[in-house]
Coordinates of C-alpha atoms in Angstrom, one line a residue:
Chain A
M1 CA 59.3 -57.3 153.9
S2 CA 56.7 -55.9 151.6
G3 CA 55.4 -52.5 152.5
R4 CA 51.8 -53.3 151.6
L5 CA 49.3 -52.6 154.3
I6 CA 46.3 -55.0 154.5
V7 CA 43.1 -53.4 155.7
Q8 CA 40.5 -55.8 157.1
E9 CA 37.1 -54.0 156.9
V10 CA 35.0 -54.6 160.0
S11 CA 32.1 -52.2 159.5
P12 CA 29.6 -55.0 158.7
R13 CA 30.3 -56.5 162.1
D14 CA 32.0 -54.1 164.5
G15 CA 30.3 -51.1 162.9
L16 CA 26.7 -52.3 162.6
Q17 CA 26.5 -54.2 165.9
I18 CA 26.1 -51.0 167.9
E19 CA 23.7 -49.2 165.6
P20 CA 20.2 -48.7 167.0
V21 CA 18.6 -49.0 163.6
W22 CA 17.9 -52.3 161.8
V23 CA 19.9 -52.5 158.6
P24 CA 18.0 -54.8 156.3
T25 CA 19.7 -57.9 155.1
D26 CA 19.7 -56.6 151.5
D27 CA 21.6 -53.5 152.5
K28 CA 24.1 -55.5 154.5
V29 CA 24.8 -57.8 151.5
K30 CA 25.0 -54.7 149.3
L31 CA 27.5 -53.1 151.6
I32 CA 29.7 -56.2 151.8
D33 CA 29.6 -56.7 148.1
G34 CA 30.5 -53.0 147.6
L35 CA 33.5 -53.5 149.9
S36 CA 34.8 -56.5 148.1
G37 CA 34.4 -54.6 144.9
A38 CA 36.5 -51.8 146.3
G39 CA 39.4 -54.2 146.7
F40 CA 39.4 -55.5 150.3
T41 CA 40.8 -59.0 150.7
R42 CA 39.5 -59.5 154.2
I43 CA 36.0 -58.5 155.5
E44 CA 34.5 -59.2 158.9
A45 CA 31.1 -59.8 157.5
G46 CA 29.1 -60.7 160.6
S47 CA 28.9 -62.4 163.9
F48 CA 27.2 -65.5 165.2
V49 CA 26.3 -64.4 168.7
S50 CA 23.0 -64.6 170.5
P51 CA 20.3 -62.6 168.6
K52 CA 19.2 -61.4 172.0
A53 CA 22.6 -60.0 172.8
I54 CA 23.1 -58.4 169.4
P55 CA 19.8 -58.2 167.5
A56 CA 21.4 -55.9 164.8
L57 CA 23.3 -58.9 163.5
R58 CA 20.7 -61.7 163.9
D59 CA 20.7 -62.3 160.2
G60 CA 24.3 -63.4 160.0
A61 CA 23.6 -66.8 158.4
E62 CA 21.5 -65.2 155.7
V63 CA 24.1 -62.5 155.0
F64 CA 26.8 -65.1 154.6
S65 CA 24.6 -67.1 152.3
R66 CA 23.7 -64.2 150.0
I67 CA 26.9 -62.2 149.6
R68 CA 28.8 -62.6 146.4
R69 CA 31.9 -64.6 147.2
A70 CA 34.6 -62.5 145.5
P71 CA 37.6 -64.7 144.6
G72 CA 40.5 -64.3 147.1
V73 CA 38.4 -62.5 149.7
I74 CA 38.4 -64.0 153.2
Y75 CA 35.0 -63.5 154.9
V76 CA 35.5 -63.5 158.7
A77 CA 32.8 -64.2 161.3
L78 CA 33.1 -63.2 164.9
I79 CA 32.0 -66.0 167.2
P80 CA 31.6 -66.1 171.0
N81 CA 31.3 -69.8 171.6
L82 CA 31.0 -73.4 170.2
K83 CA 27.4 -72.9 169.1
G84 CA 28.4 -69.8 167.2
A85 CA 31.3 -71.6 165.7
Q86 CA 29.1 -74.3 164.3
R87 CA 26.7 -71.7 162.9
A88 CA 29.6 -69.9 161.3
L89 CA 31.0 -73.1 159.7
D90 CA 27.5 -74.0 158.4
A91 CA 27.4 -70.5 156.9
Q92 CA 30.7 -71.1 155.1
A93 CA 32.7 -68.4 156.9
D94 CA 36.3 -68.5 155.8
E95 CA 37.7 -67.5 159.2
L96 CA 36.4 -67.6 162.8
N97 CA 37.4 -64.8 165.0
L98 CA 37.4 -65.6 168.7
V99 CA 37.5 -62.9 171.4
L100 CA 38.6 -62.7 175.0
S101 CA 39.8 -59.7 177.0
A102 CA 43.1 -59.1 178.7
S103 CA 41.1 -57.4 181.4
H104 CA 39.2 -59.8 183.7
A105 CA 36.5 -57.2 184.4
H106 CA 36.0 -56.6 180.6
N107 CA 35.8 -60.3 179.8
R108 CA 33.1 -60.8 182.4
A109 CA 31.2 -57.8 181.2
N110 CA 31.6 -58.6 177.5
M111 CA 31.6 -62.4 177.4
G112 CA 29.8 -63.2 180.7
M113 CA 32.6 -65.5 181.9
T114 CA 36.1 -65.6 183.2
V115 CA 39.1 -65.5 180.9
E116 CA 40.0 -69.0 181.9
D117 CA 36.5 -70.2 181.0
S118 CA 36.8 -68.4 177.6
L119 CA 40.1 -70.2 176.9
A120 CA 38.6 -73.6 177.9
A121 CA 35.7 -73.0 175.5
F122 CA 38.1 -72.1 172.7
D123 CA 39.6 -75.6 173.0
S124 CA 36.4 -77.2 171.8
I125 CA 36.1 -74.7 168.9
V126 CA 39.6 -75.6 167.7
A127 CA 38.6 -79.3 167.8
L128 CA 35.4 -78.5 165.8
A129 CA 37.4 -76.7 163.1
A130 CA 40.3 -79.2 163.1
D131 CA 39.1 -81.1 160.0
R132 CA 38.2 -77.9 158.1
S133 CA 41.5 -77.1 156.3
D134 CA 39.7 -74.3 154.4
V135 CA 38.8 -72.4 157.6
S136 CA 41.4 -70.4 159.6
L137 CA 41.1 -69.3 163.2
N138 CA 42.0 -65.9 164.7
G139 CA 42.2 -65.0 168.3
T140 CA 41.5 -61.5 169.5
V141 CA 42.9 -60.1 172.7
A142 CA 40.5 -57.2 173.5
T143 CA 41.5 -54.3 175.9
A144 CA 45.1 -55.2 175.0
F145 CA 46.2 -51.6 175.5
G146 CA 43.9 -50.6 178.4
C147 CA 40.6 -51.4 180.0
P148 CA 37.8 -48.9 180.6
F149 CA 37.1 -50.5 184.0
Q150 CA 40.6 -51.6 185.2
G151 CA 42.8 -49.0 183.5
S152 CA 46.2 -50.0 182.4
I153 CA 46.9 -53.6 181.3
D154 CA 50.2 -55.3 182.0
E155 CA 52.1 -56.2 178.8
D156 CA 53.1 -59.6 180.1
R157 CA 49.4 -60.4 180.5
V158 CA 48.8 -59.6 176.8
L159 CA 51.9 -61.6 175.8
S160 CA 50.8 -64.6 177.9
L161 CA 47.3 -64.6 176.3
V162 CA 48.9 -64.5 172.8
E163 CA 50.9 -67.5 173.8
R164 CA 47.8 -69.3 175.1
Y165 CA 46.2 -68.7 171.7
L166 CA 49.2 -70.0 169.9
A167 CA 49.4 -73.1 172.2
L168 CA 45.7 -73.8 171.3
G169 CA 46.7 -73.9 167.6
I170 CA 45.1 -70.5 166.9
T171 CA 47.7 -68.9 164.6
G172 CA 46.0 -65.6 163.7
I173 CA 46.2 -63.0 166.5
T174 CA 44.5 -59.6 166.9
L175 CA 45.5 -57.1 169.5
A176 CA 42.5 -54.8 170.0
D177 CA 42.4 -51.4 171.6
T178 CA 38.8 -51.8 172.4
T179 CA 38.1 -48.4 173.8
G180 CA 40.9 -46.3 172.2
M181 CA 43.4 -46.1 175.1
A182 CA 46.6 -46.9 173.2
N183 CA 49.3 -44.4 172.5
P184 CA 52.0 -44.7 169.8
R185 CA 54.9 -45.4 172.1
Q186 CA 53.0 -48.1 173.9
V187 CA 51.9 -49.6 170.5
A188 CA 55.5 -49.7 169.2
R189 CA 56.7 -51.4 172.3
L190 CA 54.0 -54.0 172.6
V191 CA 53.6 -54.8 168.9
G192 CA 57.4 -55.2 168.7
K193 CA 57.2 -57.8 171.4
V194 CA 54.3 -59.6 169.8
L195 CA 56.1 -59.7 166.5
E196 CA 58.8 -61.8 168.1
R197 CA 56.1 -64.5 168.5
V198 CA 53.7 -63.9 165.6
S199 CA 54.5 -63.1 161.9
P200 CA 53.4 -59.8 160.4
Q201 CA 51.2 -61.9 158.1
A202 CA 49.3 -63.3 161.1
L203 CA 49.0 -60.3 163.3
T204 CA 46.2 -57.7 163.1
L205 CA 46.0 -54.5 165.0
H206 CA 42.5 -53.2 165.9
F207 CA 42.5 -49.5 166.9
H208 CA 39.7 -47.3 167.9
N209 CA 40.0 -43.5 167.4
T210 CA 38.4 -42.6 170.8
R211 CA 41.1 -40.0 171.7
G212 CA 42.2 -39.1 168.2
L213 CA 45.2 -41.4 168.1
G214 CA 44.0 -44.1 165.8
L215 CA 46.1 -43.3 162.7
A216 CA 49.1 -42.3 164.8
N217 CA 48.9 -45.8 166.4
V218 CA 48.6 -47.5 163.0
L219 CA 51.9 -45.7 161.9
A220 CA 53.6 -46.7 165.1
A221 CA 52.7 -50.3 164.6
Y222 CA 53.5 -50.2 160.9
D223 CA 56.9 -48.7 161.6
V224 CA 57.8 -51.7 163.8
G225 CA 56.6 -54.2 161.2
A226 CA 52.9 -54.7 161.6
R227 CA 51.1 -55.0 158.2
R228 CA 47.4 -55.8 158.9
F229 CA 44.9 -53.4 160.4
D230 CA 41.2 -53.5 161.2
A231 CA 39.2 -50.4 160.1
A232 CA 35.5 -49.5 159.7
L233 CA 33.9 -47.5 156.9
G234 CA 33.0 -44.1 158.2
G235 CA 34.7 -44.9 161.5
L236 CA 31.6 -46.8 162.7
G237 CA 31.6 -48.7 165.9
G238 CA 32.1 -48.0 169.6
C239 CA 31.9 -49.7 172.9
P240 CA 28.7 -50.0 175.0
F241 CA 30.8 -50.0 178.2
A242 CA 32.6 -46.7 177.4
P243 CA 30.0 -43.9 176.7
G244 CA 31.4 -41.1 174.6
A245 CA 33.9 -43.3 172.9
S246 CA 34.0 -42.9 169.2
G247 CA 34.4 -45.9 166.9
N248 CA 37.0 -47.8 165.0
I249 CA 39.6 -46.1 162.9
C250 CA 38.0 -44.9 159.7
T251 CA 38.8 -47.0 156.7
E252 CA 38.8 -44.2 154.1
D253 CA 40.9 -42.0 156.4
L254 CA 43.4 -44.9 156.7
V255 CA 43.5 -45.6 153.0
N256 CA 43.9 -41.9 152.3
M257 CA 46.8 -41.7 154.6
C258 CA 48.4 -44.7 152.9
D259 CA 47.8 -43.3 149.5
E260 CA 49.4 -40.0 150.5
M261 CA 52.4 -41.7 152.0
G262 CA 52.9 -44.1 149.1
I263 CA 51.9 -47.2 151.1
E264 CA 50.1 -49.7 148.9
T265 CA 46.7 -51.1 150.1
G266 CA 45.1 -52.3 146.8
I267 CA 41.9 -50.4 147.8
D268 CA 40.1 -48.0 145.5
L269 CA 39.7 -44.8 147.6
P270 CA 37.1 -43.0 145.4
L271 CA 34.9 -46.1 145.5
L272 CA 35.4 -46.3 149.3
I273 CA 34.5 -42.6 149.8
E274 CA 31.3 -43.2 147.7
L275 CA 30.4 -46.2 150.0
S276 CA 31.0 -44.1 153.1
R277 CA 28.9 -41.2 151.8
G278 CA 26.0 -43.6 151.6
L279 CA 26.2 -44.5 155.3
P280 CA 24.2 -41.5 156.7
Q281 CA 21.2 -42.5 154.7
L282 CA 21.6 -46.1 155.8
L283 CA 22.0 -45.4 159.5
G284 CA 20.3 -42.1 160.0
H285 CA 23.3 -40.2 161.4
E286 CA 26.5 -38.6 160.3
T287 CA 29.7 -40.6 160.7
A288 CA 33.1 -39.7 162.2
G289 CA 35.0 -40.2 159.0
Q290 CA 36.8 -37.1 157.8
V291 CA 38.0 -37.8 154.2
A292 CA 34.4 -38.5 153.1
K293 CA 33.6 -35.0 154.2
A294 CA 36.7 -33.1 153.2
G295 CA 37.6 -35.1 150.1
R296 CA 41.0 -36.2 149.1
N297 CA 44.0 -33.8 148.7
C298 CA 43.6 -34.0 144.9
D299 CA 39.9 -32.9 145.1
L300 CA 40.8 -29.3 144.6
H301 CA 38.5 -26.3 145.4
P302 CA 37.7 -23.5 143.0
I303 CA 39.6 -20.3 143.5
P304 CA 37.2 -17.6 144.8
A305 CA 36.3 -14.9 142.3
Chain B
M1 CA 67.6 -31.5 173.4
S2 CA 64.8 -31.3 175.9
G3 CA 61.8 -33.4 175.2
R4 CA 59.3 -30.8 176.3
L5 CA 56.6 -30.0 173.8
I6 CA 55.4 -26.4 173.7
V7 CA 51.8 -25.9 172.8
Q8 CA 50.8 -22.5 171.4
E9 CA 47.0 -22.2 171.9
V10 CA 45.3 -20.5 169.0
S11 CA 41.6 -20.9 169.7
P12 CA 41.1 -17.2 170.6
R13 CA 42.3 -16.3 167.1
D14 CA 42.2 -19.2 164.6
G15 CA 39.3 -20.8 166.4
L16 CA 37.0 -17.9 166.9
Q17 CA 37.7 -16.1 163.6
I18 CA 35.5 -18.5 161.7
E19 CA 32.6 -18.8 164.2
P20 CA 29.4 -17.3 163.0
V21 CA 28.3 -16.2 166.5
W22 CA 29.6 -13.1 168.2
V23 CA 31.6 -14.1 171.3
P24 CA 31.4 -11.2 173.7
T25 CA 34.7 -9.5 174.7
D26 CA 34.1 -10.6 178.3
D27 CA 34.0 -14.3 177.2
K28 CA 37.1 -13.9 175.1
V29 CA 39.0 -12.4 178.0
K30 CA 37.7 -15.2 180.3
L31 CA 38.8 -17.9 177.8
I32 CA 42.3 -16.4 177.4
D33 CA 42.7 -16.0 181.1
G34 CA 41.5 -19.6 181.6
L35 CA 44.1 -20.7 179.1
S36 CA 47.0 -18.9 180.8
G37 CA 45.7 -20.4 184.1
A38 CA 46.0 -23.9 182.6
G39 CA 49.7 -23.5 181.9
F40 CA 50.1 -22.2 178.4
T41 CA 53.2 -20.1 177.8
R42 CA 52.1 -18.9 174.3
I43 CA 48.6 -17.8 173.3
E44 CA 47.5 -16.4 170.0
A45 CA 45.0 -14.0 171.6
G46 CA 43.6 -12.2 168.6
S47 CA 44.2 -10.5 165.3
F48 CA 44.4 -7.0 164.0
V49 CA 42.8 -7.4 160.6
S50 CA 40.0 -5.4 159.0
P51 CA 36.8 -5.6 161.1
K52 CA 35.0 -6.0 157.8
A53 CA 37.1 -9.0 156.8
I54 CA 36.8 -10.7 160.2
P55 CA 34.1 -9.1 162.3
A56 CA 34.3 -11.9 164.9
L57 CA 37.7 -10.5 166.1
R58 CA 37.0 -6.8 165.8
D59 CA 37.5 -6.3 169.5
G60 CA 41.1 -7.3 169.4
A61 CA 42.4 -4.1 171.1
E62 CA 40.0 -4.4 173.9
V63 CA 40.7 -8.1 174.4
F64 CA 44.5 -7.4 174.6
S65 CA 43.9 -4.5 177.1
R66 CA 41.7 -6.5 179.4
I67 CA 43.3 -9.9 179.7
R68 CA 45.3 -10.7 182.8
R69 CA 48.9 -10.7 181.7
A70 CA 50.2 -13.9 183.3
P71 CA 53.9 -13.7 184.0
G72 CA 56.0 -15.5 181.4
V73 CA 53.1 -15.9 178.9
I74 CA 53.6 -14.5 175.3
Y75 CA 50.5 -13.1 173.9
V76 CA 50.6 -13.3 170.1
A77 CA 48.6 -11.2 167.6
L78 CA 48.1 -12.1 164.0
I79 CA 48.6 -9.1 161.7
P80 CA 48.0 -8.8 157.9
N81 CA 49.7 -5.5 157.3
L82 CA 51.5 -2.4 158.6
K83 CA 48.3 -0.8 160.0
G84 CA 47.5 -4.0 161.9
A85 CA 51.1 -4.1 163.2
Q86 CA 50.7 -0.6 164.6
R87 CA 47.5 -1.5 166.3
A88 CA 49.0 -4.7 167.7
L89 CA 52.0 -2.8 169.1
D90 CA 49.6 -0.2 170.6
A91 CA 47.7 -3.1 172.2
Q92 CA 51.0 -4.4 173.8
A93 CA 51.1 -7.7 171.9
D94 CA 54.2 -9.6 172.8
E95 CA 54.6 -11.1 169.3
L96 CA 53.4 -10.2 165.9
N97 CA 52.6 -13.2 163.6
L98 CA 52.8 -12.4 159.9
V99 CA 51.3 -14.6 157.3
L100 CA 51.8 -15.4 153.6
S101 CA 51.0 -18.5 151.6
A102 CA 53.4 -20.7 149.7
S103 CA 50.6 -21.0 147.2
H104 CA 50.2 -18.0 144.9
A105 CA 46.5 -18.7 144.5
H106 CA 45.9 -19.0 148.2
N107 CA 47.9 -15.8 149.0
R108 CA 45.7 -13.9 146.6
A109 CA 42.5 -15.4 148.0
N110 CA 43.5 -15.0 151.6
M111 CA 45.6 -11.8 151.6
G112 CA 44.4 -10.1 148.4
M113 CA 47.8 -9.6 147.0
T114 CA 50.8 -11.5 145.5
V115 CA 53.3 -13.2 147.7
E116 CA 56.0 -10.7 146.5
D117 CA 53.7 -7.8 147.6
S118 CA 53.2 -9.6 151.0
L119 CA 57.0 -9.8 151.5
A120 CA 57.5 -6.2 150.5
A121 CA 54.9 -5.1 153.1
F122 CA 56.6 -7.2 155.8
D123 CA 59.8 -5.1 155.3
S124 CA 58.0 -2.0 156.7
I125 CA 56.6 -4.0 159.6
V126 CA 60.1 -5.2 160.5
A127 CA 61.2 -1.6 160.5
L128 CA 58.3 -0.5 162.6
A129 CA 59.1 -3.2 165.3
A130 CA 62.8 -2.6 165.1
D131 CA 63.1 -0.4 168.2
R132 CA 60.8 -2.6 170.2
S133 CA 63.2 -5.2 171.8
D134 CA 60.3 -6.5 173.9
V135 CA 58.4 -7.6 170.7
S136 CA 59.2 -10.6 168.7
L137 CA 58.2 -11.4 165.1
N138 CA 57.0 -14.7 163.6
G139 CA 56.5 -15.4 160.0
T140 CA 54.0 -18.1 158.9
V141 CA 54.1 -20.0 155.6
A142 CA 50.5 -21.0 155.0
T143 CA 49.6 -23.9 152.7
A144 CA 53.2 -25.2 153.3
F145 CA 52.1 -28.8 152.8
G146 CA 49.5 -28.4 150.1
C147 CA 47.0 -25.9 148.7
P148 CA 43.3 -26.4 148.3
F149 CA 43.4 -24.6 144.9
Q150 CA 46.8 -25.6 143.5
G151 CA 47.4 -29.0 145.1
S152 CA 50.9 -30.0 146.0
I153 CA 53.5 -27.4 147.0
D154 CA 57.1 -27.7 146.1
E155 CA 59.3 -28.1 149.1
D156 CA 62.0 -25.8 147.7
R157 CA 59.3 -23.1 147.4
V158 CA 58.6 -23.4 151.2
L159 CA 62.3 -23.4 152.0
S160 CA 62.9 -20.3 149.9
L161 CA 60.1 -18.5 151.8
V162 CA 61.6 -19.5 155.1
E163 CA 64.8 -18.0 153.9
R164 CA 63.1 -14.8 152.8
Y165 CA 61.6 -14.4 156.3
L166 CA 65.0 -15.0 157.9
A167 CA 66.6 -12.5 155.5
L168 CA 64.0 -9.9 156.6
G169 CA 65.1 -10.5 160.2
I170 CA 62.0 -12.4 161.2
T171 CA 63.4 -15.3 163.3
G172 CA 60.3 -17.2 164.3
I173 CA 58.9 -19.4 161.6
T174 CA 55.6 -21.3 161.4
L175 CA 54.9 -23.9 158.8
A176 CA 51.1 -24.1 158.4
D177 CA 49.1 -27.0 157.0
T178 CA 46.2 -24.7 156.4
T179 CA 43.7 -27.2 155.1
G180 CA 45.0 -30.4 156.5
M181 CA 46.8 -31.9 153.5
A182 CA 50.1 -33.0 155.2
N183 CA 51.0 -36.5 155.8
P184 CA 53.6 -37.8 158.3
R185 CA 56.3 -38.8 155.8
Q186 CA 56.1 -35.4 154.1
V187 CA 56.2 -33.7 157.5
A188 CA 59.3 -35.5 158.6
R189 CA 61.1 -34.7 155.4
L190 CA 60.2 -31.0 155.1
V191 CA 60.5 -30.2 158.9
G192 CA 63.9 -31.9 158.9
K193 CA 65.0 -29.6 156.1
V194 CA 63.7 -26.5 157.8
L195 CA 65.4 -27.5 161.1
E196 CA 68.7 -27.2 159.2
R197 CA 67.8 -23.5 159.0
V198 CA 65.7 -22.7 162.0
S199 CA 66.2 -23.8 165.6
P200 CA 63.6 -26.0 167.3
Q201 CA 63.0 -23.1 169.7
A202 CA 62.0 -20.8 166.8
L203 CA 60.0 -23.2 164.7
T204 CA 56.2 -23.8 165.1
L205 CA 54.2 -26.4 163.3
H206 CA 50.5 -25.6 162.6
F207 CA 48.5 -28.6 161.7
H208 CA 44.8 -29.0 160.9
N209 CA 43.0 -32.3 161.4
T210 CA 41.1 -32.2 158.2
R211 CA 41.8 -35.8 157.1
G212 CA 42.4 -37.2 160.6
L213 CA 46.2 -37.0 160.5
G214 CA 46.8 -34.0 162.8
L215 CA 48.3 -35.9 165.8
A216 CA 50.3 -38.3 163.5
N217 CA 51.8 -35.3 161.9
V218 CA 52.7 -33.8 165.3
L219 CA 54.6 -37.0 166.2
A220 CA 56.4 -37.1 162.8
A221 CA 57.6 -33.5 163.4
Y222 CA 58.5 -34.2 167.0
D223 CA 60.5 -37.2 166.1
V224 CA 62.7 -35.2 163.8
G225 CA 63.2 -32.5 166.4
A226 CA 60.3 -30.0 166.3
R227 CA 59.1 -28.9 169.7
R228 CA 56.5 -26.2 169.2
F229 CA 52.9 -26.8 167.9
D230 CA 49.8 -24.7 167.4
A231 CA 46.6 -26.3 168.6
A232 CA 43.0 -25.0 169.3
L233 CA 40.8 -25.9 172.3
G234 CA 38.1 -28.3 171.1
G235 CA 39.8 -28.5 167.6
L236 CA 38.1 -25.2 166.6
G237 CA 38.9 -23.5 163.4
G238 CA 38.7 -24.3 159.7
C239 CA 39.3 -22.7 156.4
P240 CA 36.7 -20.7 154.5
F241 CA 38.2 -21.8 151.2
A242 CA 37.9 -25.5 151.9
P243 CA 34.4 -26.5 152.8
G244 CA 34.1 -29.6 154.9
A245 CA 37.5 -29.1 156.3
S246 CA 37.6 -29.6 160.1
G247 CA 39.7 -27.4 162.3
N248 CA 43.0 -27.2 164.0
I249 CA 44.4 -30.1 165.9
C250 CA 42.6 -30.2 169.2
T251 CA 44.6 -29.0 172.2
E252 CA 43.3 -31.3 174.8
D253 CA 43.7 -34.3 172.4
L254 CA 47.3 -33.3 171.9
V255 CA 48.0 -32.8 175.6
N256 CA 46.4 -36.1 176.4
M257 CA 48.6 -37.8 173.8
C258 CA 51.7 -36.2 175.4
D259 CA 50.6 -37.1 178.9
E260 CA 50.1 -40.7 177.8
M261 CA 53.4 -40.8 176.1
G262 CA 55.4 -39.2 178.9
I263 CA 56.1 -36.0 176.9
E264 CA 56.0 -32.9 179.2
T265 CA 53.9 -29.9 178.2
G266 CA 53.3 -28.1 181.5
I267 CA 49.6 -27.9 180.8
D268 CA 46.9 -29.0 183.2
L269 CA 44.8 -31.5 181.2
P270 CA 41.8 -31.6 183.6
L271 CA 41.5 -27.8 183.6
L272 CA 41.9 -27.9 179.8
I273 CA 39.1 -30.4 179.4
E274 CA 36.9 -28.3 181.6
L275 CA 37.5 -25.2 179.4
S276 CA 36.8 -27.3 176.3
R277 CA 33.5 -28.6 177.7
G278 CA 32.4 -25.0 178.0
L279 CA 32.8 -24.3 174.3
P280 CA 29.4 -25.7 173.1
Q281 CA 27.6 -23.2 175.4
L282 CA 29.7 -20.4 174.1
L283 CA 29.5 -21.2 170.4
G284 CA 26.2 -23.0 170.1
H285 CA 27.6 -26.2 168.6
E286 CA 29.5 -29.3 169.5
T287 CA 33.3 -29.3 168.8
A288 CA 35.5 -31.9 167.2
G289 CA 37.6 -32.6 170.3
Q290 CA 37.5 -36.2 171.4
V291 CA 39.1 -36.3 174.8
A292 CA 36.6 -33.8 176.2
K293 CA 33.9 -36.3 175.2
A294 CA 35.6 -39.6 176.0
G295 CA 37.6 -38.5 179.1
R296 CA 41.2 -39.4 179.8
N297 CA 42.3 -43.0 180.0
C298 CA 42.3 -42.7 183.8
D299 CA 38.7 -41.6 183.9
L300 CA 37.5 -45.2 184.4
H301 CA 33.9 -46.4 183.8
P302 CA 31.9 -48.4 186.3
I303 CA 31.7 -52.2 185.8
P304 CA 28.1 -53.0 184.6
A305 CA 26.1 -54.9 187.2

C-alpha cells in the first residue's frame, strides 16, 4: 500500500460555516482556488443547506460556479437532504457528502430528525444521483467516537451505520470525531474494524483537535492503514453544540508533520502557510494553527548577538 | 514493564520563567502545593539561576523553604552552575537538574559557554553532591531533536552527550525538544536508542507543543518504552530564542489523554483542571491548554431544546 496521505481540505465548508462574519463570495472563491493551487486533490468547497440554518454558506451555488476547476481536483459539497442534493448537482459538485450521527441525540439536534429518517431520505438521494456516473457519494458518520450529549458511542453502532451506507450504494465513508472526543487507542481499534469493510481509498477520517489529540489520532489511523484525512486551514471550525471546543485538525500542522516524517502529501507547505496567514484578516481573529505562527523546522532563527 | 506514566510537572519553573508578570512567592507556593495535592510525584519547583537572567524565579530559595513537602514527592531544581547547585542544596532540593544543549549555538546562547565548558563545570557539581545520598542528579540534553539556530541535530551527538552524563555519574537523563521540532518517527528512533543506555525509570522526555505534535510525540516515546514526561499546567512555557513558539505540552491535556486511553498516571484530572483554570487570573492571559477549556469527554453538554 502506498504511504501517501490524502488531505481533504474542509475549511471552505466546515471552517467557514461557524464563522460569525460574512466572507464575501470573491474571497471564498479565492481561498478555494488558492487551495487547489497548493496541491489539494479534494476540497469540501461548500454546502447546500438551508440559508436560514447556515447563512455563512448561502452562496454555495455561486461559489461552485465561479471557482477555477483545477484538473483532477474533486470539489465536494455537503448536503443535508434531497433538495440540497439537487442544488449541488445543478452546481456541478463532483461529490455529495451526506451526514448522519451515530448518536440519536446529536442527529436530532444537528439534522432535526431521527437517524432512521436520515437513512430513509438518503435512499432518494442515491436514486437522484444514480444516472450521474461523474458524481460520487460519501456518507459521514458524525459523533463516531463520542457524543457531546450522550457520551461514549458503541463501536457496533458505528459499524452498523457504515454497513447501512454501503447497503445504500454509498461507497465513500467518513468517520467524524465531531467534537474531538477520540483517543489514539480507540481510533486504531475502530478504524481497523472499518477497514475490514471499506478500502483505504474510500475511507476518510475527520478529527477535531478539541483536546489536543488531533494529530496523534491521525497517526493512529494511518498506522492501521487509513490514508485520507479531513483538515481545515488554520484549524478552523468547531461545533455549536460543544462550547469551548476548538476546530478541525489544522491542515498546515498536519502537512508539516507529514513532511517531517517523510510521508508524501503532494501539498506545498510554504504556500499553505501563506494562505493560513491570510485568515486573520479575512475572519477578524487569530486561528488555532501552530505552524503558521512558529514556522517550519527549517525556518531557522538568528543566533542572538 | 508497568504501563504507568509518570508526569513531572514543570510549570513552576519552565512555565513561570518566561512570564513577564511577577508571580508572588505566596502564589508560587500555593501552585506547587496544589500540584502535589493533585498527585504529582515529581515537580520542578524552581531554578537557582542568576536573578538578573531570570528575575521571575529570583525567589527560588524562599519557595523551596515554604512549600509543604508532601511525602514521596521529589522537588527538582534547575541549576546552571556550581553556585546554583550550592544554593539548591541549601534549599533542600531533592534533585538537581543540569542543562546543556546538543547544539553548540544554543548552548552558547542559553548558557553563555561552550558545551565542553558546560560539561567541565558539571564535574564539580557532581563532586559537590557526592556526599548527599538524599539528592539525585539529572542531566538534560536540550535541543535534542532540533535547534532553532542550527536546524537538525545528529543523533550520535545526542547519544554521546547522554554517555558523557552517565560517565560523570549523572544517572537521570532528560531529552528535551526545546523548541518543538521533534516528530513521532524521530522520537521513536532516538528514544529507542537512548533506552539501550538508560532505564525507563531514569529517562525523561521533555516535549514542547510548538507545531502541534507534543502528545503524538509522547505516545511515540511511550510506545517504545519511555515512561516519564515533563509537562506544564496550561501548556505554559516557551523559548525566548524562538518567537511564536508555544510552550510545553499541557499537563491536563496529557493526563486527559492517558485517562481516556487507560494509562495510569495517579493524577487527579478534575483537580488539575481547576488549577489550570486559575492560571489566567494569575498570569493575565489565556493559556494554550485545551482540556481546561473544552472539559473532559465525560463533561457532557445539555441537548438543545
